[in-house]
Short mmCIF file of N, CA and C in Angstrom, two decimals:
data_model
loop_
_atom_site.label_atom_id
_atom_site.label_comp_id
_atom_site.label_asym_id
_atom_site.label_seq_id
_atom_site.Cartn_x
_atom_site.Cartn_y
_atom_site.Cartn_z
N MET J 1 0.85 -1.18 0.00
CA MET J 1 0.00 0.00 0.00
C MET J 1 0.90 1.24 0.00
N PRO J 2 0.66 2.18 -0.92
CA PRO J 2 1.47 3.39 -0.97
C PRO J 2 1.25 4.27 0.27
N ALA J 3 2.28 5.00 0.64
CA ALA J 3 2.20 5.89 1.79
C ALA J 3 1.34 7.09 1.47
N SER J 4 0.65 7.60 2.48
CA SER J 4 -0.18 8.78 2.30
C SER J 4 0.71 10.00 2.11
N LEU J 5 0.11 11.08 1.62
CA LEU J 5 0.87 12.32 1.41
C LEU J 5 1.41 12.87 2.72
N ASP J 6 0.64 12.75 3.80
CA ASP J 6 1.11 13.25 5.10
C ASP J 6 2.35 12.49 5.56
N ILE J 7 2.35 11.19 5.38
CA ILE J 7 3.51 10.37 5.78
C ILE J 7 4.71 10.73 4.92
N LYS J 8 4.49 10.88 3.61
CA LYS J 8 5.60 11.25 2.73
C LYS J 8 6.20 12.59 3.13
N LYS J 9 5.35 13.55 3.46
CA LYS J 9 5.83 14.87 3.87
C LYS J 9 6.65 14.77 5.15
N LYS J 10 6.19 13.96 6.10
CA LYS J 10 6.94 13.77 7.34
C LYS J 10 8.28 13.10 7.07
N LEU J 11 8.31 12.12 6.18
CA LEU J 11 9.56 11.43 5.87
C LEU J 11 10.56 12.37 5.21
N TYR J 12 10.11 13.19 4.28
CA TYR J 12 11.02 14.14 3.64
C TYR J 12 11.55 15.15 4.65
N GLY J 13 10.79 15.47 5.66
CA GLY J 13 11.21 16.42 6.67
C GLY J 13 11.92 15.78 7.85
N SER J 14 12.20 14.48 7.77
CA SER J 14 12.80 13.77 8.90
C SER J 14 14.13 13.12 8.57
N VAL J 15 14.91 13.75 7.74
CA VAL J 15 16.23 13.23 7.40
C VAL J 15 17.20 13.76 8.45
N LEU J 16 17.95 12.85 9.07
CA LEU J 16 18.88 13.23 10.12
C LEU J 16 20.26 12.70 9.77
N VAL J 17 21.23 13.58 9.73
CA VAL J 17 22.62 13.18 9.49
C VAL J 17 23.38 13.45 10.78
N VAL J 18 24.00 12.41 11.32
CA VAL J 18 24.71 12.56 12.59
C VAL J 18 26.20 12.33 12.39
N GLY J 19 26.96 12.77 13.37
CA GLY J 19 28.40 12.60 13.31
C GLY J 19 29.06 13.82 12.69
N GLY J 20 30.24 13.63 12.19
CA GLY J 20 30.99 14.75 11.63
C GLY J 20 30.80 14.92 10.14
N GLY J 21 29.82 14.24 9.56
CA GLY J 21 29.62 14.25 8.12
C GLY J 21 29.28 15.59 7.51
N LEU J 22 28.76 16.50 8.29
CA LEU J 22 28.41 17.83 7.78
C LEU J 22 29.31 18.91 8.34
N SER J 23 30.50 18.54 8.73
CA SER J 23 31.36 19.50 9.39
C SER J 23 32.16 20.39 8.44
N PHE J 24 32.11 20.12 7.14
CA PHE J 24 32.87 20.99 6.23
C PHE J 24 31.99 22.14 5.75
N PRO J 25 32.60 23.29 5.45
CA PRO J 25 31.85 24.49 5.08
C PRO J 25 30.94 24.26 3.87
N GLY J 26 29.71 24.72 3.99
CA GLY J 26 28.76 24.62 2.89
C GLY J 26 28.01 23.31 2.80
N ALA J 27 28.36 22.33 3.61
CA ALA J 27 27.73 21.01 3.53
C ALA J 27 26.24 21.05 3.86
N PRO J 28 25.82 21.71 4.94
CA PRO J 28 24.39 21.72 5.25
C PRO J 28 23.54 22.33 4.12
N LEU J 29 24.01 23.43 3.56
CA LEU J 29 23.27 24.07 2.46
C LEU J 29 23.22 23.16 1.24
N MET J 30 24.35 22.51 0.92
CA MET J 30 24.39 21.61 -0.23
C MET J 30 23.41 20.45 -0.04
N LEU J 31 23.39 19.86 1.16
CA LEU J 31 22.47 18.75 1.42
C LEU J 31 21.02 19.22 1.32
N GLN J 32 20.73 20.39 1.89
CA GLN J 32 19.38 20.92 1.84
C GLN J 32 18.93 21.16 0.40
N GLN J 33 19.80 21.70 -0.43
CA GLN J 33 19.45 21.96 -1.83
C GLN J 33 19.23 20.66 -2.60
N ARG J 34 20.06 19.66 -2.35
CA ARG J 34 19.90 18.38 -3.05
C ARG J 34 18.62 17.67 -2.64
N LEU J 35 18.30 17.71 -1.35
CA LEU J 35 17.06 17.09 -0.89
C LEU J 35 15.84 17.83 -1.45
N TYR J 36 15.92 19.15 -1.44
CA TYR J 36 14.81 19.96 -1.97
C TYR J 36 14.56 19.65 -3.45
N ALA J 37 15.64 19.44 -4.20
CA ALA J 37 15.50 19.13 -5.63
C ALA J 37 14.81 17.79 -5.85
N LYS J 38 14.85 16.91 -4.88
CA LYS J 38 14.22 15.59 -5.01
C LYS J 38 12.77 15.58 -4.50
N LEU J 39 12.35 16.66 -3.88
CA LEU J 39 10.98 16.73 -3.37
C LEU J 39 9.97 16.72 -4.51
N PRO J 40 8.86 16.03 -4.33
CA PRO J 40 7.78 16.15 -5.31
C PRO J 40 7.29 17.59 -5.35
N PRO J 41 6.83 18.07 -6.50
CA PRO J 41 6.40 19.48 -6.63
C PRO J 41 5.39 19.91 -5.58
N MET J 42 4.51 19.01 -5.14
CA MET J 42 3.48 19.40 -4.16
C MET J 42 4.06 19.77 -2.81
N PHE J 43 5.27 19.27 -2.50
CA PHE J 43 5.91 19.59 -1.23
C PHE J 43 6.87 20.76 -1.34
N GLN J 44 7.26 21.14 -2.54
CA GLN J 44 8.23 22.22 -2.71
C GLN J 44 7.64 23.57 -2.35
N ARG J 45 6.33 23.70 -2.32
CA ARG J 45 5.70 24.97 -1.95
C ARG J 45 5.86 25.28 -0.47
N SER J 46 6.05 24.26 0.33
CA SER J 46 6.17 24.44 1.77
C SER J 46 7.57 24.93 2.12
N SER J 47 7.66 26.04 2.82
CA SER J 47 8.98 26.61 3.15
C SER J 47 9.70 25.80 4.22
N ASP J 48 8.95 25.04 5.01
CA ASP J 48 9.58 24.25 6.08
C ASP J 48 9.72 22.77 5.70
N ALA J 49 9.71 22.48 4.41
CA ALA J 49 9.76 21.09 3.95
C ALA J 49 11.03 20.39 4.40
N ILE J 50 12.16 21.08 4.34
CA ILE J 50 13.45 20.48 4.70
C ILE J 50 14.24 21.45 5.55
N GLU J 51 14.77 20.95 6.63
CA GLU J 51 15.64 21.75 7.48
C GLU J 51 16.86 20.90 7.82
N VAL J 52 18.03 21.40 7.55
CA VAL J 52 19.27 20.71 7.87
C VAL J 52 19.95 21.47 9.00
N CYS J 53 20.11 20.83 10.13
CA CYS J 53 20.78 21.43 11.28
C CYS J 53 22.15 20.79 11.41
N SER J 54 23.19 21.58 11.26
CA SER J 54 24.53 21.02 11.34
C SER J 54 25.15 21.16 12.72
N ASN J 55 24.59 22.04 13.54
CA ASN J 55 25.12 22.23 14.89
C ASN J 55 24.01 21.99 15.91
N PRO J 56 23.89 20.76 16.40
CA PRO J 56 22.85 20.50 17.40
C PRO J 56 23.13 21.27 18.69
N LYS J 57 22.06 21.56 19.40
CA LYS J 57 22.19 22.34 20.64
C LYS J 57 23.07 21.61 21.66
N ASP J 58 24.01 22.32 22.18
CA ASP J 58 24.84 21.85 23.30
C ASP J 58 25.53 20.51 23.06
N LEU J 59 25.70 20.10 21.82
CA LEU J 59 26.38 18.84 21.54
C LEU J 59 27.44 19.04 20.47
N GLU J 60 28.57 18.45 20.68
CA GLU J 60 29.61 18.47 19.67
C GLU J 60 29.19 17.55 18.54
N PRO J 61 29.20 18.01 17.29
CA PRO J 61 28.70 17.20 16.18
C PRO J 61 29.34 15.82 16.06
N GLY J 62 30.61 15.70 16.37
CA GLY J 62 31.29 14.42 16.28
C GLY J 62 30.88 13.44 17.37
N MET J 63 30.20 13.92 18.42
CA MET J 63 29.82 13.06 19.54
C MET J 63 28.34 12.71 19.56
N ILE J 64 27.55 13.31 18.69
CA ILE J 64 26.10 13.12 18.78
C ILE J 64 25.67 11.67 18.50
N SER J 65 26.36 10.98 17.60
CA SER J 65 25.98 9.59 17.35
C SER J 65 26.29 8.72 18.56
N TRP J 66 27.36 9.04 19.29
CA TRP J 66 27.67 8.29 20.51
C TRP J 66 26.61 8.54 21.58
N LYS J 67 26.16 9.78 21.67
CA LYS J 67 25.11 10.11 22.64
C LYS J 67 23.82 9.36 22.31
N GLY J 68 23.47 9.33 21.03
CA GLY J 68 22.28 8.60 20.61
C GLY J 68 22.38 7.12 20.90
N ALA J 69 23.54 6.54 20.66
CA ALA J 69 23.74 5.12 20.95
C ALA J 69 23.64 4.85 22.45
N ALA J 70 24.14 5.78 23.25
CA ALA J 70 24.05 5.61 24.70
C ALA J 70 22.59 5.60 25.16
N VAL J 71 21.79 6.49 24.62
CA VAL J 71 20.36 6.53 24.96
C VAL J 71 19.68 5.24 24.49
N LEU J 72 19.97 4.85 23.27
CA LEU J 72 19.38 3.64 22.70
C LEU J 72 19.71 2.41 23.52
N SER J 73 20.92 2.35 24.05
CA SER J 73 21.34 1.16 24.80
C SER J 73 20.55 0.97 26.09
N PHE J 74 19.95 2.03 26.61
CA PHE J 74 19.19 1.92 27.85
C PHE J 74 17.70 1.66 27.64
N LEU J 75 17.25 1.65 26.40
CA LEU J 75 15.83 1.42 26.14
C LEU J 75 15.51 -0.07 26.20
N ASP J 76 14.48 -0.43 26.96
CA ASP J 76 14.07 -1.83 27.05
C ASP J 76 13.65 -2.39 25.70
N THR J 77 13.08 -1.55 24.86
CA THR J 77 12.59 -2.02 23.57
C THR J 77 13.70 -2.42 22.63
N CYS J 78 14.93 -2.00 22.89
CA CYS J 78 16.06 -2.33 22.02
C CYS J 78 16.88 -3.50 22.54
N GLU J 79 16.48 -4.05 23.66
CA GLU J 79 17.24 -5.15 24.26
C GLU J 79 17.34 -6.35 23.32
N GLU J 80 16.29 -6.58 22.54
CA GLU J 80 16.30 -7.72 21.62
C GLU J 80 17.29 -7.55 20.47
N LEU J 81 17.78 -6.33 20.26
CA LEU J 81 18.75 -6.09 19.20
C LEU J 81 20.18 -6.39 19.62
N TRP J 82 20.43 -6.49 20.93
CA TRP J 82 21.78 -6.75 21.42
C TRP J 82 22.24 -8.13 20.98
N ILE J 83 23.52 -8.22 20.68
CA ILE J 83 24.11 -9.50 20.28
C ILE J 83 25.11 -9.92 21.35
N LYS J 84 24.86 -11.07 21.93
CA LYS J 84 25.77 -11.58 22.96
C LYS J 84 26.99 -12.22 22.31
N ARG J 85 28.06 -12.30 23.06
CA ARG J 85 29.32 -12.83 22.55
C ARG J 85 29.15 -14.24 21.99
N GLU J 86 28.43 -15.08 22.72
CA GLU J 86 28.23 -16.47 22.28
C GLU J 86 27.47 -16.52 20.95
N GLU J 87 26.47 -15.63 20.81
CA GLU J 87 25.71 -15.58 19.57
C GLU J 87 26.61 -15.16 18.41
N TRP J 88 27.46 -14.15 18.65
CA TRP J 88 28.36 -13.67 17.60
C TRP J 88 29.34 -14.76 17.19
N GLU J 89 29.89 -15.45 18.17
CA GLU J 89 30.84 -16.51 17.86
C GLU J 89 30.18 -17.65 17.07
N ARG J 90 28.91 -17.88 17.33
CA ARG J 90 28.19 -18.94 16.64
C ARG J 90 27.77 -18.53 15.23
N ALA J 91 27.24 -17.32 15.06
CA ALA J 91 26.63 -16.94 13.78
C ALA J 91 27.38 -15.84 13.02
N GLY J 92 28.14 -15.01 13.70
CA GLY J 92 28.91 -13.96 13.05
C GLY J 92 28.05 -12.90 12.36
N VAL J 93 28.53 -12.42 11.21
CA VAL J 93 27.89 -11.33 10.48
C VAL J 93 26.47 -11.68 10.06
N ARG J 94 26.20 -12.92 9.82
CA ARG J 94 24.84 -13.33 9.43
C ARG J 94 23.82 -12.86 10.47
N LEU J 95 24.22 -12.88 11.73
CA LEU J 95 23.33 -12.45 12.81
C LEU J 95 22.98 -10.96 12.68
N LEU J 96 23.94 -10.15 12.24
CA LEU J 96 23.66 -8.72 12.03
C LEU J 96 22.54 -8.53 11.02
N ARG J 97 22.62 -9.25 9.92
CA ARG J 97 21.60 -9.11 8.88
C ARG J 97 20.22 -9.52 9.38
N GLU J 98 20.17 -10.43 10.33
CA GLU J 98 18.89 -10.88 10.88
C GLU J 98 18.33 -9.91 11.92
N ARG J 99 19.20 -9.22 12.64
CA ARG J 99 18.76 -8.41 13.78
C ARG J 99 18.57 -6.94 13.52
N VAL J 100 19.33 -6.36 12.60
CA VAL J 100 19.27 -4.91 12.45
C VAL J 100 17.89 -4.46 11.97
N PRO J 101 17.42 -3.32 12.46
CA PRO J 101 16.08 -2.85 12.09
C PRO J 101 16.04 -2.11 10.75
N PHE J 102 17.12 -2.16 9.97
CA PHE J 102 17.15 -1.48 8.69
C PHE J 102 17.79 -2.39 7.66
N VAL J 103 17.58 -2.11 6.40
CA VAL J 103 18.12 -2.92 5.32
C VAL J 103 19.50 -2.40 4.95
N TRP J 104 20.48 -3.30 4.79
CA TRP J 104 21.82 -2.91 4.36
C TRP J 104 22.41 -3.95 3.47
#
């Protein structure tokens, strides 16, 4: 079933780049322009369709992914994603493909 227009609009407005990937001059503007160019015409009219924040509040950009991982590690809902040493030794990389919540 295709996604509704509201969901598509939220997805286009929910792109998050973490780490030091946007630390070079002009990177946030370049990413914003490229994403805007890929927006369907119906979303391009909205001025708040895409926002790229390269400097998160009170966080060093190179450390934000570590902070996110620390928060994630304490959530009960993510406990099933943890891989124990014995599991890794038994299944290896194959286990990653089975457990990760995203396609790679």
